[in-house]
Amino acid sequence: MACDMFSSVQAKRLLERKFIYFYGSSNIRALYKDLVWLLSNGSLTPLDKLKVKNEISYAGDIRVSNGHIHGGRNYEEVREYNKDPYIKFQFITRLNLPSFVNAVKEFPKDPDILVINSCVWDLSRWGSDGVSQFKENIIETFILLRSALPNTHIIWLTTFPINFNCKGGFLTEEIKFIRNMLPYHVVFANKYASEIANFFNLDVLDLHYHFRFLSNHHSEDGIHWDSIAIRYATNLLLTHIGLLLDASLPGTLELDQRFIQRSERIRDGRYMLGLNTCKNALKSRIRNSILSKRRNYLKYMENKRRYLC
């Protein structure tokens, strides 16, 4: 799927009078915050804004939960952007939690779009059988969503890639030993979740696929992402929503052909410059080697002549 580039005006037009609900952990919160920032400010979200959690207000939204900041499985954070569009976010550490089930059953109004992801907390923080629990909980979650929200567009997001040396966040000191295997678990969990979502006829946006070669945009912890990467994810999500709603899309930025040709000339010029530099360096090393051997030979002959005399 190609990714269109949305401005603030275009995003507002696409999501006008829509009710959107986000469920997930910290990277989904970053996606929610970036969308809210795009709608309210139109610029790229400052990285320090994405990193903050559980603040009272952000870019015109409000925190409606009373939870405190901690790293436990019962961490709570619920936020809402009570404008047009109406957007809400709820932090979850596992699929099919009682708080999640109750929230879905007690919606005063069914959301137009529900965006959900949960994986790394499920696999790492809920005991040694986290994988089997994840498989069971995702089926129960999709059954619940399909039965409780028949008219809602439900989008399952695959989990972002994580680094083999990730640290912090959900990864406490007690479970650091699993971090080298966790990226593989995420790949298999994404595949399983996508197959189950397809079985229930849910939409899937494969963020893992789109981000698999973007590790240079990882934060230092190897879990989260910088502002550019999150905006890319936001544009992917908006493009997906636009296709779901059969709405007109803004398109991509077209590059001038002269710019492309000039870029190719610069690239080729740099290649030739690098090649010539290597050739000159090799010639210099050969010349210096020959001169050194010649000096050593002359010095040897001089010493030999003195010895014979």
mmCIF file with all atom_site columns, C-alpha atoms in Angstrom, residues 42-218:
data_model
loop_
_atom_site.group_PDB
_atom_site.id
_atom_site.type_symbol
_atom_site.label_atom_id
_atom_site.label_alt_id
_atom_site.label_comp_id
_atom_site.label_asym_id
_atom_site.label_entity_id
_atom_site.label_seq_id
_atom_site.pdbx_PDB_ins_code
_atom_site.Cartn_x
_atom_site.Cartn_y
_atom_site.Cartn_z
_atom_site.occupancy
_atom_site.B_iso_or_equiv
_atom_site.pdbx_formal_charge
_atom_site.auth_seq_id
_atom_site.auth_comp_id
_atom_site.auth_asym_id
_atom_site.auth_atom_id
_atom_site.pdbx_PDB_model_num
ATOM 1   C CA . GLY A 1 42  ? -0.224  20.620  11.457 1.00 0.00 ? 42  GLY A CA 1
ATOM 2   C CA . SER A 1 43  ? 3.514   20.317  12.072 1.00 0.00 ? 43  SER A CA 1
ATOM 3   C CA . LEU A 1 44  ? 5.768   17.398  12.924 1.00 0.00 ? 44  LEU A CA 1
ATOM 4   C CA . THR A 1 45  ? 5.290   16.348  16.542 1.00 0.00 ? 45  THR A CA 1
ATOM 5   C CA . PRO A 1 46  ? 8.269   17.282  18.763 1.00 0.00 ? 46  PRO A CA 1
ATOM 6   C CA . LEU A 1 47  ? 9.977   14.151  20.055 1.00 0.00 ? 47  LEU A CA 1
ATOM 7   C CA . ASP A 1 48  ? 9.837   15.306  23.665 1.00 0.00 ? 48  ASP A CA 1
ATOM 8   C CA . LYS A 1 49  ? 6.035   15.531  23.359 1.00 0.00 ? 49  LYS A CA 1
ATOM 9   C CA . LEU A 1 50  ? 5.807   11.939  22.143 1.00 0.00 ? 50  LEU A CA 1
ATOM 10  C CA . LYS A 1 51  ? 7.928   10.678  25.036 1.00 0.00 ? 51  LYS A CA 1
ATOM 11  C CA . VAL A 1 52  ? 5.813   12.195  27.822 1.00 0.00 ? 52  VAL A CA 1
ATOM 12  C CA . LYS A 1 53  ? 3.119   9.950   29.279 1.00 0.00 ? 53  LYS A CA 1
ATOM 13  C CA . ASN A 1 54  ? 0.099   10.432  31.501 1.00 0.00 ? 54  ASN A CA 1
ATOM 14  C CA . GLU A 1 55  ? 0.228   14.239  31.303 1.00 0.00 ? 55  GLU A CA 1
ATOM 15  C CA . ILE A 1 56  ? -2.957  16.081  32.267 1.00 0.00 ? 56  ILE A CA 1
ATOM 16  C CA . SER A 1 57  ? -3.400  17.678  28.836 1.00 0.00 ? 57  SER A CA 1
ATOM 17  C CA . TYR A 1 58  ? -1.719  17.382  25.447 1.00 0.00 ? 58  TYR A CA 1
ATOM 18  C CA . ALA A 1 59  ? -2.437  19.410  22.287 1.00 0.00 ? 59  ALA A CA 1
ATOM 19  C CA . GLY A 1 60  ? -5.993  20.133  23.381 1.00 0.00 ? 60  GLY A CA 1
ATOM 20  C CA . ASP A 1 61  ? -6.871  16.688  24.729 1.00 0.00 ? 61  ASP A CA 1
ATOM 21  C CA . ILE A 1 62  ? -7.492  15.733  28.366 1.00 0.00 ? 62  ILE A CA 1
ATOM 22  C CA . ARG A 1 63  ? -6.561  12.787  30.542 1.00 0.00 ? 63  ARG A CA 1
ATOM 23  C CA . VAL A 1 64  ? -9.720  11.182  31.902 1.00 0.00 ? 64  VAL A CA 1
ATOM 24  C CA . SER A 1 65  ? -8.007  8.529   34.038 1.00 0.00 ? 65  SER A CA 1
ATOM 25  C CA . ASN A 1 66  ? -6.496  8.994   37.496 1.00 0.00 ? 66  ASN A CA 1
ATOM 26  C CA . GLY A 1 67  ? -3.644  6.521   37.161 1.00 0.00 ? 67  GLY A CA 1
ATOM 27  C CA . HIS A 1 68  ? -0.074  7.201   38.257 1.00 0.00 ? 68  HIS A CA 1
ATOM 28  C CA . ILE A 1 69  ? 3.081   6.587   36.231 1.00 0.00 ? 69  ILE A CA 1
ATOM 29  C CA . HIS A 1 70  ? 4.564   3.158   36.927 1.00 0.00 ? 70  HIS A CA 1
ATOM 30  C CA . GLY A 1 71  ? 5.715   0.092   35.013 1.00 0.00 ? 71  GLY A CA 1
ATOM 31  C CA . GLY A 1 72  ? 3.182   -2.391  36.333 1.00 0.00 ? 72  GLY A CA 1
ATOM 32  C CA . ARG A 1 73  ? 0.677   -4.492  34.434 1.00 0.00 ? 73  ARG A CA 1
ATOM 33  C CA . ASN A 1 74  ? -2.171  -2.448  35.906 1.00 0.00 ? 74  ASN A CA 1
ATOM 34  C CA . TYR A 1 75  ? -0.892  0.824   34.399 1.00 0.00 ? 75  TYR A CA 1
ATOM 35  C CA . GLU A 1 76  ? -3.829  2.997   33.433 1.00 0.00 ? 76  GLU A CA 1
ATOM 36  C CA . GLU A 1 77  ? -4.040  5.877   30.980 1.00 0.00 ? 77  GLU A CA 1
ATOM 37  C CA . VAL A 1 78  ? -7.154  7.037   29.148 1.00 0.00 ? 78  VAL A CA 1
ATOM 38  C CA . ARG A 1 79  ? -7.147  10.176  27.006 1.00 0.00 ? 79  ARG A CA 1
ATOM 39  C CA . GLU A 1 80  ? -9.712  11.900  24.813 1.00 0.00 ? 80  GLU A CA 1
ATOM 40  C CA . TYR A 1 81  ? -9.603  14.616  22.186 1.00 0.00 ? 81  TYR A CA 1
ATOM 41  C CA . ASN A 1 82  ? -13.100 16.023  22.506 1.00 0.00 ? 82  ASN A CA 1
ATOM 42  C CA . LYS A 1 83  ? -13.299 17.962  19.243 1.00 0.00 ? 83  LYS A CA 1
ATOM 43  C CA . ASP A 1 84  ? -14.091 17.128  15.638 1.00 0.00 ? 84  ASP A CA 1
ATOM 44  C CA . PRO A 1 85  ? -13.080 14.382  15.089 1.00 0.00 ? 85  PRO A CA 1
ATOM 45  C CA . TYR A 1 86  ? -13.596 12.847  18.530 1.00 0.00 ? 86  TYR A CA 1
ATOM 46  C CA . ILE A 1 87  ? -10.603 10.625  19.333 1.00 0.00 ? 87  ILE A CA 1
ATOM 47  C CA . LYS A 1 88  ? -9.998  8.494   22.395 1.00 0.00 ? 88  LYS A CA 1
ATOM 48  C CA . PHE A 1 89  ? -7.040  6.394   23.567 1.00 0.00 ? 89  PHE A CA 1
ATOM 49  C CA . GLN A 1 90  ? -6.835  3.700   26.228 1.00 0.00 ? 90  GLN A CA 1
ATOM 50  C CA . PHE A 1 91  ? -3.585  2.055   27.339 1.00 0.00 ? 91  PHE A CA 1
ATOM 51  C CA . ILE A 1 92  ? -3.820  -1.732  27.607 1.00 0.00 ? 92  ILE A CA 1
ATOM 52  C CA . THR A 1 93  ? -1.172  -4.219  28.725 1.00 0.00 ? 93  THR A CA 1
ATOM 53  C CA . ARG A 1 94  ? -3.016  -7.314  27.489 1.00 0.00 ? 94  ARG A CA 1
ATOM 54  C CA . LEU A 1 95  ? -5.841  -8.257  25.194 1.00 0.00 ? 95  LEU A CA 1
ATOM 55  C CA . ASN A 1 96  ? -9.197  -9.205  26.701 1.00 0.00 ? 96  ASN A CA 1
ATOM 56  C CA . LEU A 1 97  ? -8.581  -7.462  30.030 1.00 0.00 ? 97  LEU A CA 1
ATOM 57  C CA . PRO A 1 98  ? -11.766 -6.927  32.094 1.00 0.00 ? 98  PRO A CA 1
ATOM 58  C CA . SER A 1 99  ? -11.387 -3.136  31.828 1.00 0.00 ? 99  SER A CA 1
ATOM 59  C CA . PHE A 1 100 ? -11.123 -3.440  28.042 1.00 0.00 ? 100 PHE A CA 1
ATOM 60  C CA . VAL A 1 101 ? -14.125 -5.775  27.800 1.00 0.00 ? 101 VAL A CA 1
ATOM 61  C CA . ASN A 1 102 ? -16.264 -3.482  29.967 1.00 0.00 ? 102 ASN A CA 1
ATOM 62  C CA . ALA A 1 103 ? -15.261 -0.405  27.959 1.00 0.00 ? 103 ALA A CA 1
ATOM 63  C CA . VAL A 1 104 ? -16.249 -2.078  24.675 1.00 0.00 ? 104 VAL A CA 1
ATOM 64  C CA . LYS A 1 105 ? -19.595 -3.277  26.057 1.00 0.00 ? 105 LYS A CA 1
ATOM 65  C CA . GLU A 1 106 ? -20.453 0.101   27.590 1.00 0.00 ? 106 GLU A CA 1
ATOM 66  C CA . PHE A 1 107 ? -19.765 2.400   24.625 1.00 0.00 ? 107 PHE A CA 1
ATOM 67  C CA . PRO A 1 108 ? -22.474 5.114   24.691 1.00 0.00 ? 108 PRO A CA 1
ATOM 68  C CA . LYS A 1 109 ? -22.008 5.310   20.945 1.00 0.00 ? 109 LYS A CA 1
ATOM 69  C CA . ASP A 1 110 ? -20.248 2.814   18.708 1.00 0.00 ? 110 ASP A CA 1
ATOM 70  C CA . PRO A 1 111 ? -17.009 4.251   17.312 1.00 0.00 ? 111 PRO A CA 1
ATOM 71  C CA . ASP A 1 112 ? -16.754 4.671   13.563 1.00 0.00 ? 112 ASP A CA 1
ATOM 72  C CA . ILE A 1 113 ? -13.182 3.354   13.608 1.00 0.00 ? 113 ILE A CA 1
ATOM 73  C CA . LEU A 1 114 ? -11.420 1.263   16.250 1.00 0.00 ? 114 LEU A CA 1
ATOM 74  C CA . VAL A 1 115 ? -7.633  0.892   16.015 1.00 0.00 ? 115 VAL A CA 1
ATOM 75  C CA . ILE A 1 116 ? -6.076  -1.776  18.222 1.00 0.00 ? 116 ILE A CA 1
ATOM 76  C CA . ASN A 1 117 ? -2.762  -3.497  18.901 1.00 0.00 ? 117 ASN A CA 1
ATOM 77  C CA . SER A 1 118 ? -1.334  -5.416  21.831 1.00 0.00 ? 118 SER A CA 1
ATOM 78  C CA . CYS A 1 119 ? 1.573   -7.826  21.760 1.00 0.00 ? 119 CYS A CA 1
ATOM 79  C CA . VAL A 1 120 ? 4.867   -7.199  23.582 1.00 0.00 ? 120 VAL A CA 1
ATOM 80  C CA . TRP A 1 121 ? 3.282   -6.764  27.004 1.00 0.00 ? 121 TRP A CA 1
ATOM 81  C CA . ASP A 1 122 ? 1.151   -9.876  26.391 1.00 0.00 ? 122 ASP A CA 1
ATOM 82  C CA . LEU A 1 123 ? 4.185   -11.980 25.498 1.00 0.00 ? 123 LEU A CA 1
ATOM 83  C CA . SER A 1 124 ? 6.570   -10.741 28.178 1.00 0.00 ? 124 SER A CA 1
ATOM 84  C CA . ARG A 1 125 ? 4.707   -9.579  31.274 1.00 0.00 ? 125 ARG A CA 1
ATOM 85  C CA . TRP A 1 126 ? 1.959   -12.143 31.873 1.00 0.00 ? 126 TRP A CA 1
ATOM 86  C CA . GLY A 1 127 ? 3.872   -15.240 32.886 1.00 0.00 ? 127 GLY A CA 1
ATOM 87  C CA . SER A 1 128 ? 5.709   -18.063 31.197 1.00 0.00 ? 128 SER A CA 1
ATOM 88  C CA . ASP A 1 129 ? 2.678   -19.028 29.103 1.00 0.00 ? 129 ASP A CA 1
ATOM 89  C CA . GLY A 1 130 ? 2.334   -15.551 27.572 1.00 0.00 ? 130 GLY A CA 1
ATOM 90  C CA . VAL A 1 131 ? 2.377   -16.907 24.011 1.00 0.00 ? 131 VAL A CA 1
ATOM 91  C CA . SER A 1 132 ? -0.502  -19.344 24.545 1.00 0.00 ? 132 SER A CA 1
ATOM 92  C CA . GLN A 1 133 ? -2.455  -16.696 26.461 1.00 0.00 ? 133 GLN A CA 1
ATOM 93  C CA . PHE A 1 134 ? -1.948  -14.249 23.586 1.00 0.00 ? 134 PHE A CA 1
ATOM 94  C CA . LYS A 1 135 ? -3.329  -16.779 21.091 1.00 0.00 ? 135 LYS A CA 1
ATOM 95  C CA . GLU A 1 136 ? -6.422  -17.360 23.203 1.00 0.00 ? 136 GLU A CA 1
ATOM 96  C CA . ASN A 1 137 ? -6.989  -13.713 24.109 1.00 0.00 ? 137 ASN A CA 1
ATOM 97  C CA . ILE A 1 138 ? -6.769  -12.421 20.553 1.00 0.00 ? 138 ILE A CA 1
ATOM 98  C CA . ILE A 1 139 ? -9.531  -14.804 19.462 1.00 0.00 ? 139 ILE A CA 1
ATOM 99  C CA . GLU A 1 140 ? -11.714 -13.773 22.408 1.00 0.00 ? 140 GLU A CA 1
ATOM 100 C CA . THR A 1 141 ? -11.013 -10.103 21.654 1.00 0.00 ? 141 THR A CA 1
ATOM 101 C CA . PHE A 1 142 ? -11.998 -10.385 17.997 1.00 0.00 ? 142 PHE A CA 1
ATOM 102 C CA . ILE A 1 143 ? -15.170 -12.306 18.899 1.00 0.00 ? 143 ILE A CA 1
ATOM 103 C CA . LEU A 1 144 ? -16.067 -9.518  21.339 1.00 0.00 ? 144 LEU A CA 1
ATOM 104 C CA . LEU A 1 145 ? -15.355 -6.714  18.858 1.00 0.00 ? 145 LEU A CA 1
ATOM 105 C CA . ARG A 1 146 ? -17.255 -8.389  16.036 1.00 0.00 ? 146 ARG A CA 1
ATOM 106 C CA . SER A 1 147 ? -20.332 -9.052  18.197 1.00 0.00 ? 147 SER A CA 1
ATOM 107 C CA . ALA A 1 148 ? -20.393 -5.778  20.161 1.00 0.00 ? 148 ALA A CA 1
ATOM 108 C CA . LEU A 1 149 ? -19.427 -3.427  17.297 1.00 0.00 ? 149 LEU A CA 1
ATOM 109 C CA . PRO A 1 150 ? -20.911 -4.829  14.075 1.00 0.00 ? 150 PRO A CA 1
ATOM 110 C CA . ASN A 1 151 ? -20.907 -1.462  12.265 1.00 0.00 ? 151 ASN A CA 1
ATOM 111 C CA . THR A 1 152 ? -17.442 -0.309  13.337 1.00 0.00 ? 152 THR A CA 1
ATOM 112 C CA . HIS A 1 153 ? -14.400 -0.396  11.064 1.00 0.00 ? 153 HIS A CA 1
ATOM 113 C CA . ILE A 1 154 ? -11.924 -2.397  13.162 1.00 0.00 ? 154 ILE A CA 1
ATOM 114 C CA . ILE A 1 155 ? -8.244  -2.072  12.209 1.00 0.00 ? 155 ILE A CA 1
ATOM 115 C CA . TRP A 1 156 ? -5.687  -4.404  13.748 1.00 0.00 ? 156 TRP A CA 1
ATOM 116 C CA . LEU A 1 157 ? -2.163  -2.955  13.673 1.00 0.00 ? 157 LEU A CA 1
ATOM 117 C CA . THR A 1 158 ? 0.711   -5.407  13.616 1.00 0.00 ? 158 THR A CA 1
ATOM 118 C CA . THR A 1 159 ? 3.394   -4.664  16.184 1.00 0.00 ? 159 THR A CA 1
ATOM 119 C CA . PHE A 1 160 ? 6.314   -2.428  15.259 1.00 0.00 ? 160 PHE A CA 1
ATOM 120 C CA . PRO A 1 161 ? 9.710   -4.171  14.973 1.00 0.00 ? 161 PRO A CA 1
ATOM 121 C CA . ILE A 1 162 ? 11.783  -4.060  18.148 1.00 0.00 ? 162 ILE A CA 1
ATOM 122 C CA . ASN A 1 163 ? 15.552  -4.144  18.581 1.00 0.00 ? 163 ASN A CA 1
ATOM 123 C CA . PHE A 1 164 ? 17.462  -7.193  19.803 1.00 0.00 ? 164 PHE A CA 1
ATOM 124 C CA . ASN A 1 165 ? 19.033  -5.001  22.485 1.00 0.00 ? 165 ASN A CA 1
ATOM 125 C CA . CYS A 1 166 ? 15.875  -3.186  23.538 1.00 0.00 ? 166 CYS A CA 1
ATOM 126 C CA . LYS A 1 167 ? 15.676  -1.829  27.062 1.00 0.00 ? 167 LYS A CA 1
ATOM 127 C CA . GLY A 1 168 ? 13.311  -0.023  29.411 1.00 0.00 ? 168 GLY A CA 1
ATOM 128 C CA . GLY A 1 169 ? 9.581   0.300   28.971 1.00 0.00 ? 169 GLY A CA 1
ATOM 129 C CA . PHE A 1 170 ? 7.805   -3.025  29.465 1.00 0.00 ? 170 PHE A CA 1
ATOM 130 C CA . LEU A 1 171 ? 11.165  -4.851  29.715 1.00 0.00 ? 171 LEU A CA 1
ATOM 131 C CA . THR A 1 172 ? 11.969  -4.928  33.427 1.00 0.00 ? 172 THR A CA 1
ATOM 132 C CA . GLU A 1 173 ? 15.239  -6.206  34.897 1.00 0.00 ? 173 GLU A CA 1
ATOM 133 C CA . GLU A 1 174 ? 13.652  -9.558  35.769 1.00 0.00 ? 174 GLU A CA 1
ATOM 134 C CA . ILE A 1 175 ? 12.793  -10.413 32.155 1.00 0.00 ? 175 ILE A CA 1
ATOM 135 C CA . LYS A 1 176 ? 15.719  -8.875  30.270 1.00 0.00 ? 176 LYS A CA 1
ATOM 136 C CA . PHE A 1 177 ? 16.894  -12.372 29.367 1.00 0.00 ? 177 PHE A CA 1
ATOM 137 C CA . ILE A 1 178 ? 14.077  -12.701 26.796 1.00 0.00 ? 178 ILE A CA 1
ATOM 138 C CA . ARG A 1 179 ? 14.939  -9.615  24.764 1.00 0.00 ? 179 ARG A CA 1
ATOM 139 C CA . ASN A 1 180 ? 17.115  -11.476 22.235 1.00 0.00 ? 180 ASN A CA 1
ATOM 140 C CA . MET A 1 181 ? 14.203  -13.770 21.376 1.00 0.00 ? 181 MET A CA 1
ATOM 141 C CA . LEU A 1 182 ? 11.434  -11.178 21.583 1.00 0.00 ? 182 LEU A CA 1
ATOM 142 C CA . PRO A 1 183 ? 11.865  -9.801  18.018 1.00 0.00 ? 183 PRO A CA 1
ATOM 143 C CA . TYR A 1 184 ? 11.256  -13.329 16.686 1.00 0.00 ? 184 TYR A CA 1
ATOM 144 C CA . HIS A 1 185 ? 8.230   -13.775 18.950 1.00 0.00 ? 185 HIS A CA 1
ATOM 145 C CA . VAL A 1 186 ? 6.843   -10.495 17.582 1.00 0.00 ? 186 VAL A CA 1
ATOM 146 C CA . VAL A 1 187 ? 7.210   -11.707 13.980 1.00 0.00 ? 187 VAL A CA 1
ATOM 147 C CA . PHE A 1 188 ? 5.339   -14.953 14.695 1.00 0.00 ? 188 PHE A CA 1
ATOM 148 C CA . ALA A 1 189 ? 2.716   -13.142 16.793 1.00 0.00 ? 189 ALA A CA 1
ATOM 149 C CA . ASN A 1 190 ? 2.106   -10.681 13.944 1.00 0.00 ? 190 ASN A CA 1
ATOM 150 C CA . LYS A 1 191 ? 1.639   -13.523 11.472 1.00 0.00 ? 191 LYS A CA 1
ATOM 151 C CA . TYR A 1 192 ? -0.755  -15.362 13.789 1.00 0.00 ? 192 TYR A CA 1
ATOM 152 C CA . ALA A 1 193 ? -2.750  -12.212 14.629 1.00 0.00 ? 193 ALA A CA 1
ATOM 153 C CA . SER A 1 194 ? -3.058  -11.259 10.949 1.00 0.00 ? 194 SER A CA 1
ATOM 154 C CA . GLU A 1 195 ? -4.401  -14.704 10.046 1.00 0.00 ? 195 GLU A CA 1
ATOM 155 C CA . ILE A 1 196 ? -6.953  -14.591 12.871 1.00 0.00 ? 196 ILE A CA 1
ATOM 156 C CA . ALA A 1 197 ? -7.984  -11.044 11.891 1.00 0.00 ? 197 ALA A CA 1
ATOM 157 C CA . ASN A 1 198 ? -8.510  -12.155 8.297  1.00 0.00 ? 198 ASN A CA 1
ATOM 158 C CA . PHE A 1 199 ? -10.647 -15.054 9.531  1.00 0.00 ? 199 PHE A CA 1
ATOM 159 C CA . PHE A 1 200 ? -12.885 -12.556 11.371 1.00 0.00 ? 200 PHE A CA 1
ATOM 160 C CA . ASN A 1 201 ? -12.887 -10.259 8.323  1.00 0.00 ? 201 ASN A CA 1
ATOM 161 C CA . LEU A 1 202 ? -11.070 -7.450  10.146 1.00 0.00 ? 202 LEU A CA 1
ATOM 162 C CA . ASP A 1 203 ? -8.744  -4.965  8.503  1.00 0.00 ? 203 ASP A CA 1
ATOM 163 C CA . VAL A 1 204 ? -5.002  -5.343  9.067  1.00 0.00 ? 204 VAL A CA 1
ATOM 164 C CA . LEU A 1 205 ? -2.409  -2.595  8.695  1.00 0.00 ? 205 LEU A CA 1
ATOM 165 C CA . ASP A 1 206 ? 1.010   -4.256  8.692  1.00 0.00 ? 206 ASP A CA 1
ATOM 166 C CA . LEU A 1 207 ? 3.240   -1.705  10.407 1.00 0.00 ? 207 LEU A CA 1
ATOM 167 C CA . HIS A 1 208 ? 5.933   -4.334  10.969 1.00 0.00 ? 208 HIS A CA 1
ATOM 168 C CA . TYR A 1 209 ? 6.270   -4.749  7.201  1.00 0.00 ? 209 TYR A CA 1
ATOM 169 C CA . HIS A 1 210 ? 6.516   -1.009  6.558  1.00 0.00 ? 210 HIS A CA 1
ATOM 170 C CA . PHE A 1 211 ? 9.040   -0.444  9.368  1.00 0.00 ? 211 PHE A CA 1
ATOM 171 C CA . ARG A 1 212 ? 11.247  -3.504  8.954  1.00 0.00 ? 212 ARG A CA 1
ATOM 172 C CA . PHE A 1 213 ? 14.034  -1.506  7.272  1.00 0.00 ? 213 PHE A CA 1
ATOM 173 C CA . LEU A 1 214 ? 13.666  1.702   9.316  1.00 0.00 ? 214 LEU A CA 1
ATOM 174 C CA . SER A 1 215 ? 15.646  0.745   12.417 1.00 0.00 ? 215 SER A CA 1
ATOM 175 C CA . ASN A 1 216 ? 17.684  3.947   12.021 1.00 0.00 ? 216 ASN A CA 1
ATOM 176 C CA . HIS A 1 217 ? 14.540  5.755   13.242 1.00 0.00 ? 217 HIS A CA 1
ATOM 177 C CA . HIS A 1 218 ? 14.408  3.744   16.460 1.00 0.00 ? 218 HIS A CA 1
#
